[in-house]
Short mmCIF file of C-alpha atoms in Angstrom, two decimals:
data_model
loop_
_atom_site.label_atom_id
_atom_site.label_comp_id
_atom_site.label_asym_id
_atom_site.label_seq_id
_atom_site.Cartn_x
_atom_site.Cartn_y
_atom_site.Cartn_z
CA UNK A 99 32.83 146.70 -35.73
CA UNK A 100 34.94 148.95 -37.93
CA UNK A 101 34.40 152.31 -39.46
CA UNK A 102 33.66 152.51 -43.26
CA UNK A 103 35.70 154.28 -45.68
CA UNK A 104 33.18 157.04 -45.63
CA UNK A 105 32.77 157.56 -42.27
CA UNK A 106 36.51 157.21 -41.44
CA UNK A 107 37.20 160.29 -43.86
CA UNK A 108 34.24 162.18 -42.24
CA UNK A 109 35.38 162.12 -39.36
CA UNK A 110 39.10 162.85 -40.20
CA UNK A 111 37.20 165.98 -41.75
CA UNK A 112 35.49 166.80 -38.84
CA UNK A 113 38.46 166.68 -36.31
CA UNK A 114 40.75 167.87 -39.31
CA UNK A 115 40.67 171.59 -37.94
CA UNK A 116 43.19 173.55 -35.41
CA UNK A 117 40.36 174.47 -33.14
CA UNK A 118 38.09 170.99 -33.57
CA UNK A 119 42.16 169.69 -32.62
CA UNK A 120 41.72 171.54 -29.19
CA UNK A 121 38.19 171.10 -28.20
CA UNK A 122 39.41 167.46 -28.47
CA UNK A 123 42.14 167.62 -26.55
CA UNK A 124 40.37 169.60 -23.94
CA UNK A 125 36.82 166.91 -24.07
CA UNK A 126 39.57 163.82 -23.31
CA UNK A 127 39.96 165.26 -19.76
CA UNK A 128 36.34 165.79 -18.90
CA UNK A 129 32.62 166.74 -20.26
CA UNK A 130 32.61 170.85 -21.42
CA UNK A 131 29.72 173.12 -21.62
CA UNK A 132 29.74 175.87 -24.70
CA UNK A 133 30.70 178.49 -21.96
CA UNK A 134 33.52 176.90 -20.52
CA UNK A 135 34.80 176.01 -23.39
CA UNK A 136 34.38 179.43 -25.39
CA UNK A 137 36.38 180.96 -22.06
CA UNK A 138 39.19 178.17 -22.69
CA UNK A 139 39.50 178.76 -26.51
CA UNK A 140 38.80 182.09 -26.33
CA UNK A 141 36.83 182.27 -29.05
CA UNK A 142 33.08 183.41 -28.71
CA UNK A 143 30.17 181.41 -28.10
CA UNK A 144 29.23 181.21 -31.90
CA UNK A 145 31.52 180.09 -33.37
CA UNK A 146 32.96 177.31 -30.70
CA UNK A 147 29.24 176.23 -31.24
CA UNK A 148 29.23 175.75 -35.16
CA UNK A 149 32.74 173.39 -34.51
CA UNK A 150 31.03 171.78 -31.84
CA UNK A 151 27.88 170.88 -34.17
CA UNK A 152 29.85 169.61 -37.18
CA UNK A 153 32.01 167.05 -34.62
CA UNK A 154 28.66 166.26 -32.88
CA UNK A 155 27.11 165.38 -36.42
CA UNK A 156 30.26 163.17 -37.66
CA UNK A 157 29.79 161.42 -34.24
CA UNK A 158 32.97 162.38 -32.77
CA UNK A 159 31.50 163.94 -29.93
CA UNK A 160 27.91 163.87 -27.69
CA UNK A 161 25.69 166.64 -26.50
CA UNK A 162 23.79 166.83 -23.75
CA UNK A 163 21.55 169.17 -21.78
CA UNK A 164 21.37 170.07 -18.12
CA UNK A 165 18.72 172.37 -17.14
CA UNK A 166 19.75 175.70 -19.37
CA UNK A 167 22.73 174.46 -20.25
CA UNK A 168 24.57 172.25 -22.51
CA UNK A 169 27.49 169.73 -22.24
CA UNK A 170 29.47 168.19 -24.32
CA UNK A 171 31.44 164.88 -23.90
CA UNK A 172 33.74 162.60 -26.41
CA UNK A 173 31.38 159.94 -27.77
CA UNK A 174 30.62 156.76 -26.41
CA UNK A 175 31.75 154.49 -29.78
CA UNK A 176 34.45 152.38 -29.29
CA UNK A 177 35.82 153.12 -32.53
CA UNK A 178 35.15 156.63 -32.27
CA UNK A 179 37.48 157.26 -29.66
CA UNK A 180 39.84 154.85 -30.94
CA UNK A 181 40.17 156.89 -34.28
CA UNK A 182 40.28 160.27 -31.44
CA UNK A 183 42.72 158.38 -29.07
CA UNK A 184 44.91 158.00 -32.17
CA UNK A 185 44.81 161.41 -33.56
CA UNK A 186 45.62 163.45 -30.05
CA UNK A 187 48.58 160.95 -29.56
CA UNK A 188 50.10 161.85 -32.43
CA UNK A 189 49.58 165.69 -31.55
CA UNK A 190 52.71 167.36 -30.30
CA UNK A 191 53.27 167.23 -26.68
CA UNK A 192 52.70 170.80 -25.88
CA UNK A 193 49.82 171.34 -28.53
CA UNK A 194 47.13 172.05 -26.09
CA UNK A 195 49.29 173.37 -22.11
CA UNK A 196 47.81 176.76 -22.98
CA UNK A 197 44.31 175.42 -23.15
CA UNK A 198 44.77 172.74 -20.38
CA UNK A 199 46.60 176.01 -18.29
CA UNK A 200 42.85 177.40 -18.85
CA UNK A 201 41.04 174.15 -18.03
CA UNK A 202 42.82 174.02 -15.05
CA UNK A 203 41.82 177.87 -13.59
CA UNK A 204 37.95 176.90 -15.14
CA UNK A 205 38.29 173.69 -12.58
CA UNK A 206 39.64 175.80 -9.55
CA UNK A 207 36.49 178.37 -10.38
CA UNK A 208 34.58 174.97 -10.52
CA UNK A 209 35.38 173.69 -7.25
CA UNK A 210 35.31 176.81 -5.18
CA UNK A 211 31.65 176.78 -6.65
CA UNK A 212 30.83 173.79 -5.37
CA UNK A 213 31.79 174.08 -2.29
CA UNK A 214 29.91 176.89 -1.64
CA UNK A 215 26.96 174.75 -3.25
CA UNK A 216 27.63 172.43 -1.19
CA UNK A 217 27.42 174.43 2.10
CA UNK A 218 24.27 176.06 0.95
CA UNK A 219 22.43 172.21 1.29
CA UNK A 220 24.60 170.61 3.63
CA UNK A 221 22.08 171.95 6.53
CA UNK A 222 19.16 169.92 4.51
CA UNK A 223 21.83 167.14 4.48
CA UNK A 224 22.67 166.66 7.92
CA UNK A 225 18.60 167.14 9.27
CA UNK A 226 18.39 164.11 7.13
CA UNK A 227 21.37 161.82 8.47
CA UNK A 228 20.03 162.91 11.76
CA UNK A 229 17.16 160.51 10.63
CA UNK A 230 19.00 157.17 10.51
CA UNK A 231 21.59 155.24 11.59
CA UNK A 232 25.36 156.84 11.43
CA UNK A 233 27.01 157.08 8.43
CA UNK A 234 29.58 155.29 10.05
CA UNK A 235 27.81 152.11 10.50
CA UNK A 236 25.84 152.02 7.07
CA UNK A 237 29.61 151.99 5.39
CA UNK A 238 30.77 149.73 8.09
CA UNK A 239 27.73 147.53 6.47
CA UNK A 240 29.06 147.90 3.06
CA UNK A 241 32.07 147.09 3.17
CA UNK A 242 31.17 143.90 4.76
CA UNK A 243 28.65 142.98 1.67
CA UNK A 244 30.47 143.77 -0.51
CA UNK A 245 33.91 141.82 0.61
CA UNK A 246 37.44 142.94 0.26
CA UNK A 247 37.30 143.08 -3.37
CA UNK A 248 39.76 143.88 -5.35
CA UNK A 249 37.47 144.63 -8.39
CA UNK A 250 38.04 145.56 -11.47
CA UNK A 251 35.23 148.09 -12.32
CA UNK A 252 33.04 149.73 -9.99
CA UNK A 253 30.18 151.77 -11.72
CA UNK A 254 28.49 154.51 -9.07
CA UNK A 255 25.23 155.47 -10.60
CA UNK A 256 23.65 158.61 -8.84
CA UNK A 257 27.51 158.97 -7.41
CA UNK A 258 25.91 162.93 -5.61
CA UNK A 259 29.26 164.41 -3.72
CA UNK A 260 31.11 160.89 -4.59
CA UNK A 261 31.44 159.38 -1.25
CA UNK A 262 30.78 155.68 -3.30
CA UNK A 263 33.58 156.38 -4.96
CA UNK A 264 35.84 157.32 -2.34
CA UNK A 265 34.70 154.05 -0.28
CA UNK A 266 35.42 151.85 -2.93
CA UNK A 267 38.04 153.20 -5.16
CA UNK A 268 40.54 152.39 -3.73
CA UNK A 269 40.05 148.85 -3.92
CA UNK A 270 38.69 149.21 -7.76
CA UNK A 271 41.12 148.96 -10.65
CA UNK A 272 39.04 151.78 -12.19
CA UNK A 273 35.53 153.44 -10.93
CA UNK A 274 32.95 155.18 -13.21
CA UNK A 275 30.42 157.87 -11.20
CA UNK A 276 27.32 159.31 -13.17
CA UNK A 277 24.84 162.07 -11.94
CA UNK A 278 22.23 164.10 -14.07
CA UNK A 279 23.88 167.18 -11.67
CA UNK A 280 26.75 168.46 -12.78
CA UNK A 281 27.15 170.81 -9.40
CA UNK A 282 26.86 167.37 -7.62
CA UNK A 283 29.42 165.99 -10.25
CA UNK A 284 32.02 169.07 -9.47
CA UNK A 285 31.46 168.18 -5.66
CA UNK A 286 32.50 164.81 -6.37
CA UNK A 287 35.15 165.81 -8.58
CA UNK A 288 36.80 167.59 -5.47
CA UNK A 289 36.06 165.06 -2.95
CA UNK A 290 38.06 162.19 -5.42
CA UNK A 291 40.89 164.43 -5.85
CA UNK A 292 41.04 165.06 -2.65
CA UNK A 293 40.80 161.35 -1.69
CA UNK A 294 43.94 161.22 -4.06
CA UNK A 295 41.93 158.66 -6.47
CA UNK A 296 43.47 159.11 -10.19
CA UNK A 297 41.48 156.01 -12.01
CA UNK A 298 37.78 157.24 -11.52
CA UNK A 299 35.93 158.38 -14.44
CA UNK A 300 32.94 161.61 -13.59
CA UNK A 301 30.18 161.68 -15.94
CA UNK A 302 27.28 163.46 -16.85
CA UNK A 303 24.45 160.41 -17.19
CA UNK A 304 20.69 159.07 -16.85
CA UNK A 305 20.77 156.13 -14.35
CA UNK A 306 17.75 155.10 -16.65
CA UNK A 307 20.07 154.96 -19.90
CA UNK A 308 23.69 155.02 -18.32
CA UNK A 309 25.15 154.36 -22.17
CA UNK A 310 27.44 151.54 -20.57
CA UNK A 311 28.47 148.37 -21.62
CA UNK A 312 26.76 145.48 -20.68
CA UNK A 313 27.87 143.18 -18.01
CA UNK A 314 30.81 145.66 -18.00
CA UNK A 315 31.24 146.06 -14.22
CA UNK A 316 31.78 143.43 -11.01
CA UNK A 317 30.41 146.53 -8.46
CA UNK A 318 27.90 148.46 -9.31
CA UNK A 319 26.35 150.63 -6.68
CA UNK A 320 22.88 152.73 -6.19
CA UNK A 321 23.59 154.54 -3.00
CA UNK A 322 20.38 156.81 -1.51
CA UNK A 323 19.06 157.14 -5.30
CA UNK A 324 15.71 154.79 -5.82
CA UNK A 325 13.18 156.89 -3.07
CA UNK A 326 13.61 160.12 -6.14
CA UNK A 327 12.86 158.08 -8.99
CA UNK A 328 9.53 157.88 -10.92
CA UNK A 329 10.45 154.38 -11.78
CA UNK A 330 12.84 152.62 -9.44
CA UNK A 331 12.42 149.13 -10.84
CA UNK A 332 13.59 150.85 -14.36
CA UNK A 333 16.43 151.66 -12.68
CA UNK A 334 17.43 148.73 -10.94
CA UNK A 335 17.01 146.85 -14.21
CA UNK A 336 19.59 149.56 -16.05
CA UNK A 337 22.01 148.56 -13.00
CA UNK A 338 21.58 144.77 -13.45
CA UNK A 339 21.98 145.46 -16.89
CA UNK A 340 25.70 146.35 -16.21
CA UNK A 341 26.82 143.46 -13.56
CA UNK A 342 28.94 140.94 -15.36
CA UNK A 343 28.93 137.02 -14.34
CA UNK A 344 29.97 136.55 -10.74
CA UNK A 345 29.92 140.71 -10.02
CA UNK A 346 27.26 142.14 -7.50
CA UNK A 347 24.71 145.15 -7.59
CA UNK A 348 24.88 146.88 -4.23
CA UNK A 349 22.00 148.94 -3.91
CA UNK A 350 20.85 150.94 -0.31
CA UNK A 351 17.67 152.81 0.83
CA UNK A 352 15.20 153.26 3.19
CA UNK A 353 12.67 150.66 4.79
CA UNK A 354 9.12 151.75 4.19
CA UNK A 355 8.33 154.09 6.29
CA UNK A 356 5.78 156.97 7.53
CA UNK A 357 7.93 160.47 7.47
CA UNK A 358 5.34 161.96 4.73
CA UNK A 359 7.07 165.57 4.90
CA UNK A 360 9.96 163.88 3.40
CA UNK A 361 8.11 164.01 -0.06
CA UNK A 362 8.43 168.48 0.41
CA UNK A 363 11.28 168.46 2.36
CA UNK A 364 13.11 166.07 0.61
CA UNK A 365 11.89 165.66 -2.40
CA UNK A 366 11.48 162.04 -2.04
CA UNK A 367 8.90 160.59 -4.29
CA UNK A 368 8.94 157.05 -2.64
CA UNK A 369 8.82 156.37 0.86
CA UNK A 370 10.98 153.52 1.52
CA UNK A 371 11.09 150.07 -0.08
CA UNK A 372 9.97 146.56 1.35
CA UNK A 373 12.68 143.56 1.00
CA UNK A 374 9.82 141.70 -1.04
CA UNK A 375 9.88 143.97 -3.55
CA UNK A 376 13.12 144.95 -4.22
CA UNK A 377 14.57 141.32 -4.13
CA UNK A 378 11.36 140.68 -6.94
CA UNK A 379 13.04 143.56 -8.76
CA UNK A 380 16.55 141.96 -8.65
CA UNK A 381 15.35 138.57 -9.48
CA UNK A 382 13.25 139.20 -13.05
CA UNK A 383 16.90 141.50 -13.83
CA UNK A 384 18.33 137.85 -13.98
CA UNK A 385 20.26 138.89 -10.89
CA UNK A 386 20.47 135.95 -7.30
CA UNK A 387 19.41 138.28 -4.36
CA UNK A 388 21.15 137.73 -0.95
CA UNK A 389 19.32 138.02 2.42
CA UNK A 390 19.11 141.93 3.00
CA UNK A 391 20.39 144.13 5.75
CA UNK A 392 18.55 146.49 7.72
CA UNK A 393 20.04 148.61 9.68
CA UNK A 394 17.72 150.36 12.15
CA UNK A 395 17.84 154.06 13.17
CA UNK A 396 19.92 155.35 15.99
CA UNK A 397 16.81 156.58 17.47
CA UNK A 398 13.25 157.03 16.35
CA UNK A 399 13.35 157.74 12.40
CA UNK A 400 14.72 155.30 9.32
CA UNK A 401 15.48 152.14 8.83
CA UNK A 402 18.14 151.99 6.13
CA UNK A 403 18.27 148.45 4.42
CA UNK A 404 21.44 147.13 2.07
CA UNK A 405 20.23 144.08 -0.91
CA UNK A 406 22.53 142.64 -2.35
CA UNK A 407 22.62 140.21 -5.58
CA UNK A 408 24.92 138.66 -7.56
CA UNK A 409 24.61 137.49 -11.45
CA UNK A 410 25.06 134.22 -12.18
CA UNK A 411 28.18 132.62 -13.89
CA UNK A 412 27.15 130.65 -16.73
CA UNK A 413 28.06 126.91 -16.71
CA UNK A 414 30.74 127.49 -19.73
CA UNK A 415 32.59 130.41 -17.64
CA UNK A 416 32.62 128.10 -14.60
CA UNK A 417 36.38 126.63 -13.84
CA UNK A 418 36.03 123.40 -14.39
CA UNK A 419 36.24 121.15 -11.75
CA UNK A 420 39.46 118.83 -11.26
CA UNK A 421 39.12 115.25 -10.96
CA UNK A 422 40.82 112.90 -8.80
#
């Protein structure tokens, strides 16, 4: 679907600015918050916000909170960032190195951030892993169900420090991670650069309303994400949502188990999930489950358990069969 007259020459007004130019330029590489970008423009707070509300109202852009702050991102339209993608390229080359100069020392402030984050809970995260079965072995497991691939999109949802991404990205043409956290995004950032993975897209997003395209994805992945959710099934169905015909939805978690503290220590707000009812889930998502996995702890503590299901290719997409 195209863009009216109207709208086409509100947004050309919108963008049609030096500094709306920049904040652009600067939202193609990654999602922004107000602060960050008032630090990379440096222009105060103010006034990046009143460019930032008149792009957000034209529908160039998105906002979105996170705790006390707020993000912004490029918006989600196809045609909206065609008309964007069209405007940067036409921008001289070396419009924007100051700014991207800054973006770059905001991203090494970034990362050093998270990874002192990230050493603050990795004692909570390791007195969990002690709990189950070795990493190791669970991607040992997941690699095997979910084949040698290649694949052309793998989606992440509730990607935490990345480690999906990592796993699979290399075998992906492109990979798409989402988390509500943006320290847990930053983590991930670093562990995918570090991984030296240059097609995977980090975004801020609600595994309940990921804003994807349907049946856009042949991997899509909820790693260690259902036991925190107030609505699991919800979320399974947003997943499904996403699988295109013949792709699979990978999804791993814990067996049902009895470890109540894990609701205080871990925040968990489900404990565990029985094959029955997750394989129900997959099936009225219009997805064909696969016998699940379990894969028992290395001692006493959880079971973790991989399902796996696959949607359907419709009789019309099918090759068709050659005769003798």
């Amino acid at each position: 679907m195209s863009l009216t007259a109207d709208q086409t020459v509100e947004a050309l007004r919108a963008a049609g600015e030096p500094t709306r130019l920049r904040i652009l330029s600067l939202l193609a590489s990654e999602e922004l918050s107000v602060m960050e970008m008032s630090r990379i423009l440096d222009q105060s707070q103010p006034r990046v916000s009143r460019h930032l509300k008149l792009m957000t109202d034209s529908g160039l852009i998105e906002r979105f909170p996170d705790g006390a702050r707020v993000y912004y991102r490029l918006s989600h339209d196809a045609q909206a960032r065609r008309l964007i993608d069209t405007v940067l390229d036409i921008l001289a080359d070396d419009a924007g190195e100051a700014d991207h100069r800054r973006l770059s020392e905001v991203q090494k402030d970034r990362q050093q951030a998270a990874e002192s984050y990230f050493e603050q809970i990795a004692p909570q995260w390791d007195r969990l892993r002690s709990l189950y079965v070795s990493e190791s072995a669970v991607e040992a497991a997941l690699e095997a169900a979910v084949g040698p691939g290649p694949f052309k999109r793998v989606v992440d949802l509730g990607t935490g420090s990345g480690r999906m991404l990592t796993l699979f990205g290399k075998k992906a043409k492109m990979s798409v991670g989402l988390d509500l956290s943006q320290n847990m995004l930053n983590i991930a950032r670093a562990n995918v650069s570090k991984a030296g993975l240059n097609k995977v897209e980090l975004r801020h997003g609600d595994i309940f309303a990921t804003r994807l395209p349907a049946a856009s994805a042949d991997l899509v992945i909820v790693h260690q994400v259902l036991h925190y959710l107030a609505d699991p099934f919800a979320a399974v169905a947003e997943a499904a949502r996403l699988v295109c015909p013949g792709g699979r939805l990978l999804i791993v978690d814990f067996a049902p188990h009895g470890f109540e503290h894990m609701r205080e220590a871990h925040q968990h707000r489900r404990l565990g999930f029985a094959d029955q009812e997750i394989n129900g889930w997959l099936t009225d998502s219009g997805l064909t489950p696969s016998p699940p996995v379990a894969l028992p702890p290395d001692n006493e503590g959880l079971t973790v358990t991989i399902w796996t299901a696959e949607r359907p290719v419709p009789a019309s997409l099918a090759p068709a069969r050659k005769t003798a």
